[in-house]
């Protein structure tokens, strides 16, 4: 089982990226969580560059292929000005017209309990993109420090239990279908 994890933060010490790396660390045998690190390298989305039967930028082709090959996607993103960060939205825009995204199972991890606007916004975006939102698997992690590491998240009982819930729910959802 393959899970693609996408962080909305470009920050080197990102707590959202650390949470996804912790998810990967806790994944059981038979499940691989790949953390995608290239959203900053994707070109700005332009419909002129996304025309059927015309070559697409190489990174976009790879990104779409990775999305197509995974059984589910897990997203953790910061909230910027009550929305999602621009580069992350740009990555989603590259998936809108892609045949590989519609129907994909998606789980959201919110790393900041006070940031609810971006989560609501993201749910609306993903529903519009015909994602299959596994809402029962969504979690919030109480990460108050901006400098938390993957190891610290794994070692935290509350965080590791909630991440374990995500992994269990993903396995069940994929096995059911
Ligand atoms: C430009 C900018 C705008 C932000 N806007 C919000 C906001 O509207 N609401 C909020 O709760 N936090 C906001 N934050 C705080 C970030 O969401 C918070 O620092 C987050 O944990 C960063 O995630 P990261 O560690 O993965 O980079 C903002 C931060 C930045 C840099």
mmCIF file of C-alpha atoms and ligand atoms in Angstrom:
data_model
loop_
_atom_site.group_PDB
_atom_site.id
_atom_site.type_symbol
_atom_site.label_atom_id
_atom_site.label_comp_id
_atom_site.label_asym_id
_atom_site.label_seq_id
_atom_site.Cartn_x
_atom_site.Cartn_y
_atom_site.Cartn_z
ATOM 1 C CA UNK A 1 0.000 0.000 0.000
ATOM 2 C CA UNK A 2 1.377 3.357 -1.040
ATOM 3 C CA UNK A 3 0.522 6.636 0.679
ATOM 4 C CA UNK A 4 1.662 9.998 -0.647
ATOM 5 C CA UNK A 5 2.215 12.679 2.023
ATOM 6 C CA UNK A 6 2.198 16.323 0.949
ATOM 7 C CA UNK A 7 3.239 19.161 3.238
ATOM 8 C CA UNK A 8 1.977 22.650 2.499
ATOM 9 C CA UNK A 9 5.013 24.254 4.124
ATOM 10 C CA UNK A 10 8.322 25.002 2.428
ATOM 11 C CA UNK A 11 9.994 25.823 5.740
ATOM 12 C CA UNK A 12 13.159 23.826 6.516
ATOM 13 C CA UNK A 13 12.038 23.052 10.065
ATOM 14 C CA UNK A 14 8.353 22.745 9.222
ATOM 15 C CA UNK A 15 6.129 21.142 11.853
ATOM 16 C CA UNK A 16 3.746 19.991 9.109
ATOM 17 C CA UNK A 17 6.550 18.213 7.253
ATOM 18 C CA UNK A 18 7.785 16.759 10.552
ATOM 19 C CA UNK A 19 4.292 15.386 11.260
ATOM 20 C CA UNK A 20 4.241 13.663 7.865
ATOM 21 C CA UNK A 21 7.727 12.273 8.405
ATOM 22 C CA UNK A 22 6.520 10.926 11.751
ATOM 23 C CA UNK A 23 3.581 9.310 9.954
ATOM 24 C CA UNK A 24 6.054 7.643 7.585
ATOM 25 C CA UNK A 25 8.177 6.484 10.520
ATOM 26 C CA UNK A 26 5.134 4.902 12.205
ATOM 27 C CA UNK A 27 3.787 3.187 9.083
ATOM 28 C CA UNK A 28 3.345 -0.567 9.568
ATOM 29 C CA UNK A 29 4.850 -3.278 7.384
ATOM 30 C CA UNK A 30 3.112 -3.365 4.042
ATOM 31 C CA UNK A 31 2.471 0.387 3.981
ATOM 32 C CA UNK A 32 4.908 2.919 2.532
ATOM 33 C CA UNK A 33 4.444 6.637 3.180
ATOM 34 C CA UNK A 34 6.356 8.769 0.673
ATOM 35 C CA UNK A 35 6.807 12.408 1.710
ATOM 36 C CA UNK A 36 6.773 14.586 -1.415
ATOM 37 C CA UNK A 37 9.390 17.345 -1.233
ATOM 38 C CA UNK A 38 9.081 19.081 -4.607
ATOM 39 C CA UNK A 39 6.093 21.426 -4.402
ATOM 40 C CA UNK A 40 8.425 24.452 -4.512
ATOM 41 C CA UNK A 41 9.953 23.182 -7.769
ATOM 42 C CA UNK A 42 6.662 22.788 -9.610
ATOM 43 C CA UNK A 43 6.240 25.600 -12.157
ATOM 44 C CA UNK A 44 3.476 28.181 -11.674
ATOM 45 C CA UNK A 45 0.247 26.672 -12.916
ATOM 46 C CA UNK A 46 -0.793 28.046 -16.293
ATOM 47 C CA UNK A 47 -3.620 26.474 -18.290
ATOM 48 C CA UNK A 48 -1.615 27.288 -21.457
ATOM 49 C CA UNK A 49 0.942 24.710 -20.265
ATOM 50 C CA UNK A 50 -1.728 22.143 -19.461
ATOM 51 C CA UNK A 51 -3.168 21.376 -22.873
ATOM 52 C CA UNK A 52 -4.205 17.850 -23.810
ATOM 53 C CA UNK A 53 -1.764 15.964 -26.054
ATOM 54 C CA UNK A 54 0.979 18.554 -25.507
ATOM 55 C CA UNK A 55 4.095 17.809 -23.435
ATOM 56 C CA UNK A 56 3.928 18.926 -19.803
ATOM 57 C CA UNK A 57 6.813 20.089 -17.583
ATOM 58 C CA UNK A 58 8.765 17.024 -16.416
ATOM 59 C CA UNK A 59 8.168 17.635 -12.701
ATOM 60 C CA UNK A 60 4.444 17.879 -13.338
ATOM 61 C CA UNK A 61 4.462 14.566 -15.203
ATOM 62 C CA UNK A 62 6.309 12.939 -12.291
ATOM 63 C CA UNK A 63 4.036 14.530 -9.679
ATOM 64 C CA UNK A 64 0.904 13.341 -11.476
ATOM 65 C CA UNK A 65 2.381 9.860 -11.885
ATOM 66 C CA UNK A 66 3.192 9.615 -8.160
ATOM 67 C CA UNK A 67 -0.344 10.760 -7.342
ATOM 68 C CA UNK A 68 -1.767 8.216 -9.768
ATOM 69 C CA UNK A 69 0.278 5.377 -8.270
ATOM 70 C CA UNK A 70 -0.681 5.973 -4.637
ATOM 71 C CA UNK A 71 -3.629 4.463 -2.791
ATOM 72 C CA UNK A 72 -4.205 7.553 -0.672
ATOM 73 C CA UNK A 73 -2.882 11.036 0.026
ATOM 74 C CA UNK A 74 -2.271 12.621 3.421
ATOM 75 C CA UNK A 75 -1.982 16.409 3.591
ATOM 76 C CA UNK A 76 -0.642 18.578 6.410
ATOM 77 C CA UNK A 77 -0.523 22.291 5.709
ATOM 78 C CA UNK A 78 -0.096 25.487 7.677
ATOM 79 C CA UNK A 79 -2.671 28.253 7.514
ATOM 80 C CA UNK A 80 -1.495 31.468 5.860
ATOM 81 C CA UNK A 81 -3.840 34.472 6.180
ATOM 82 C CA UNK A 82 -6.785 32.121 6.734
ATOM 83 C CA UNK A 83 -6.036 30.219 3.525
ATOM 84 C CA UNK A 84 -3.623 27.596 2.243
ATOM 85 C CA UNK A 85 -0.044 28.583 1.239
ATOM 86 C CA UNK A 86 0.311 29.664 -2.378
ATOM 87 C CA UNK A 87 2.864 27.072 -3.481
ATOM 88 C CA UNK A 88 0.742 24.299 -2.034
ATOM 89 C CA UNK A 89 -2.363 25.578 -3.850
ATOM 90 C CA UNK A 90 -0.247 25.745 -7.003
ATOM 91 C CA UNK A 91 0.525 22.028 -6.603
ATOM 92 C CA UNK A 92 -3.182 21.266 -6.196
ATOM 93 C CA UNK A 93 -3.976 23.345 -9.296
ATOM 94 C CA UNK A 94 -1.677 21.055 -11.324
ATOM 95 C CA UNK A 95 -3.878 18.151 -10.218
ATOM 96 C CA UNK A 96 -7.248 19.717 -11.043
ATOM 97 C CA UNK A 97 -7.246 18.728 -14.702
ATOM 98 C CA UNK A 98 -5.172 15.602 -14.152
ATOM 99 C CA UNK A 99 -6.931 12.269 -14.575
ATOM 100 C CA UNK A 100 -4.917 10.831 -11.705
ATOM 101 C CA UNK A 101 -6.506 12.739 -8.826
ATOM 102 C CA UNK A 102 -10.314 12.394 -8.966
ATOM 103 C CA UNK A 103 -11.607 9.746 -6.549
ATOM 104 C CA UNK A 104 -8.343 9.649 -4.588
ATOM 105 C CA UNK A 105 -8.682 8.995 -0.859
ATOM 106 C CA UNK A 106 -7.443 12.019 1.109
ATOM 107 C CA UNK A 107 -6.804 12.513 4.822
ATOM 108 C CA UNK A 108 -6.015 15.881 6.433
ATOM 109 C CA UNK A 109 -3.734 16.385 9.412
ATOM 110 C CA UNK A 110 -4.097 19.753 11.105
ATOM 111 C CA UNK A 111 -1.030 20.609 13.174
ATOM 112 C CA UNK A 112 -2.470 23.786 14.655
ATOM 113 C CA UNK A 113 -5.790 23.574 16.566
ATOM 114 C CA UNK A 114 -6.421 27.326 16.140
ATOM 115 C CA UNK A 115 -6.060 27.195 12.359
ATOM 116 C CA UNK A 116 -9.489 26.131 11.143
ATOM 117 C CA UNK A 117 -10.048 28.472 8.180
ATOM 118 C CA UNK A 118 -7.415 26.783 5.993
ATOM 119 C CA UNK A 119 -8.806 23.346 6.852
ATOM 120 C CA UNK A 120 -12.328 24.364 5.847
ATOM 121 C CA UNK A 121 -10.961 26.015 2.705
ATOM 122 C CA UNK A 122 -8.954 22.907 1.845
ATOM 123 C CA UNK A 123 -11.953 20.609 2.300
ATOM 124 C CA UNK A 124 -13.913 22.759 -0.148
ATOM 125 C CA UNK A 125 -11.045 22.733 -2.682
ATOM 126 C CA UNK A 126 -10.552 18.963 -2.426
ATOM 127 C CA UNK A 127 -14.286 18.231 -2.641
ATOM 128 C CA UNK A 128 -14.409 20.367 -5.789
ATOM 129 C CA UNK A 129 -11.530 18.290 -7.155
ATOM 130 C CA UNK A 130 -13.620 15.132 -6.500
ATOM 131 C CA UNK A 131 -11.336 13.773 -3.779
ATOM 132 C CA UNK A 132 -12.725 11.020 -1.574
ATOM 133 C CA UNK A 133 -12.307 12.664 1.833
ATOM 134 C CA UNK A 134 -11.852 10.127 4.643
ATOM 135 C CA UNK A 135 -13.198 12.550 7.251
ATOM 136 C CA UNK A 136 -13.253 9.957 10.078
ATOM 137 C CA UNK A 137 -9.482 9.699 9.732
ATOM 138 C CA UNK A 138 -8.779 13.435 9.986
ATOM 139 C CA UNK A 139 -6.773 14.409 13.062
ATOM 140 C CA UNK A 140 -5.462 17.491 14.797
ATOM 141 C CA UNK A 141 -2.045 17.406 16.422
ATOM 142 C CA UNK A 142 -1.438 19.863 19.259
ATOM 143 C CA UNK A 143 1.921 21.081 17.930
ATOM 144 C CA UNK A 144 2.482 24.389 19.644
ATOM 145 C CA UNK A 145 6.215 24.601 18.910
ATOM 146 C CA UNK A 146 7.434 25.629 15.460
ATOM 147 C CA UNK A 147 10.665 23.717 16.044
ATOM 148 C CA UNK A 148 9.320 20.257 16.750
ATOM 149 C CA UNK A 149 11.069 17.354 15.046
ATOM 150 C CA UNK A 150 9.857 14.094 13.581
ATOM 151 C CA UNK A 151 11.514 12.199 16.459
ATOM 152 C CA UNK A 152 9.758 14.354 19.077
ATOM 153 C CA UNK A 153 6.396 13.772 17.403
ATOM 154 C CA UNK A 154 6.953 10.008 17.291
ATOM 155 C CA UNK A 155 7.966 10.051 20.979
ATOM 156 C CA UNK A 156 4.861 12.025 22.022
ATOM 157 C CA UNK A 157 2.127 9.552 23.117
ATOM 158 C CA UNK A 158 -0.805 11.746 21.993
ATOM 159 C CA UNK A 159 0.721 12.496 18.592
ATOM 160 C CA UNK A 160 1.801 8.929 17.881
ATOM 161 C CA UNK A 161 -1.627 7.560 18.928
ATOM 162 C CA UNK A 162 -3.425 10.007 16.616
ATOM 163 C CA UNK A 163 -1.049 9.273 13.738
ATOM 164 C CA UNK A 164 -1.648 5.571 14.382
ATOM 165 C CA UNK A 165 -5.371 6.245 13.972
ATOM 166 C CA UNK A 166 -4.678 7.776 10.552
ATOM 167 C CA UNK A 167 -2.634 4.743 9.501
ATOM 168 C CA UNK A 168 -5.303 2.288 10.723
ATOM 169 C CA UNK A 169 -8.062 4.210 8.962
ATOM 170 C CA UNK A 170 -6.074 4.332 5.726
ATOM 171 C CA UNK A 171 -5.428 0.597 5.805
ATOM 172 C CA UNK A 172 -9.097 -0.159 6.470
ATOM 173 C CA UNK A 173 -10.271 2.180 3.714
ATOM 174 C CA UNK A 174 -7.948 0.635 1.145
ATOM 175 C CA UNK A 175 -8.717 -2.950 2.221
ATOM 176 C CA UNK A 176 -12.484 -2.311 2.040
ATOM 177 C CA UNK A 177 -12.339 -1.315 -1.623
HETATM 178 C C1 LIG B 1 2.617 34.440 6.151
HETATM 179 C C2 LIG B 1 2.026 33.710 7.323
HETATM 180 C C3 LIG B 1 0.668 33.793 7.566
HETATM 181 C C4 LIG B 1 0.096 33.085 8.631
HETATM 182 N N1 LIG B 1 -1.253 33.156 8.828
HETATM 183 C C5 LIG B 1 -1.817 32.424 9.819
HETATM 184 C C6 LIG B 1 -3.235 32.428 10.003
HETATM 185 O O1 LIG B 1 -3.977 33.065 9.282
HETATM 186 N N2 LIG B 1 -3.750 31.657 10.997
HETATM 187 C C7 LIG B 1 -2.949 30.896 11.825
HETATM 188 O O2 LIG B 1 -3.480 30.211 12.703
HETATM 189 N N3 LIG B 1 -1.597 30.879 11.664
HETATM 190 C C8 LIG B 1 -1.024 31.615 10.690
HETATM 191 N N4 LIG B 1 0.335 31.576 10.498
HETATM 192 C C9 LIG B 1 1.141 30.723 11.378
HETATM 193 C C10 LIG B 1 1.481 29.383 10.691
HETATM 194 O O3 LIG B 1 0.319 28.737 10.225
HETATM 195 C C11 LIG B 1 2.193 28.511 11.707
HETATM 196 O O4 LIG B 1 3.415 29.115 12.017
HETATM 197 C C12 LIG B 1 2.442 27.108 11.218
HETATM 198 O O5 LIG B 1 2.666 26.267 12.305
HETATM 199 C C13 LIG B 1 3.653 26.977 10.355
HETATM 200 O O6 LIG B 1 3.723 25.641 9.891
HETATM 201 P P1 LIG B 1 5.139 24.994 9.535
HETATM 202 O O7 LIG B 1 5.858 24.801 10.845
HETATM 203 O O8 LIG B 1 4.784 23.659 8.920
HETATM 204 O O9 LIG B 1 5.849 25.887 8.593
HETATM 205 C C14 LIG B 1 0.924 32.288 9.477
HETATM 206 C C15 LIG B 1 2.307 32.225 9.225
HETATM 207 C C16 LIG B 1 2.846 32.913 8.171
HETATM 208 C C17 LIG B 1 4.339 32.811 7.900
#
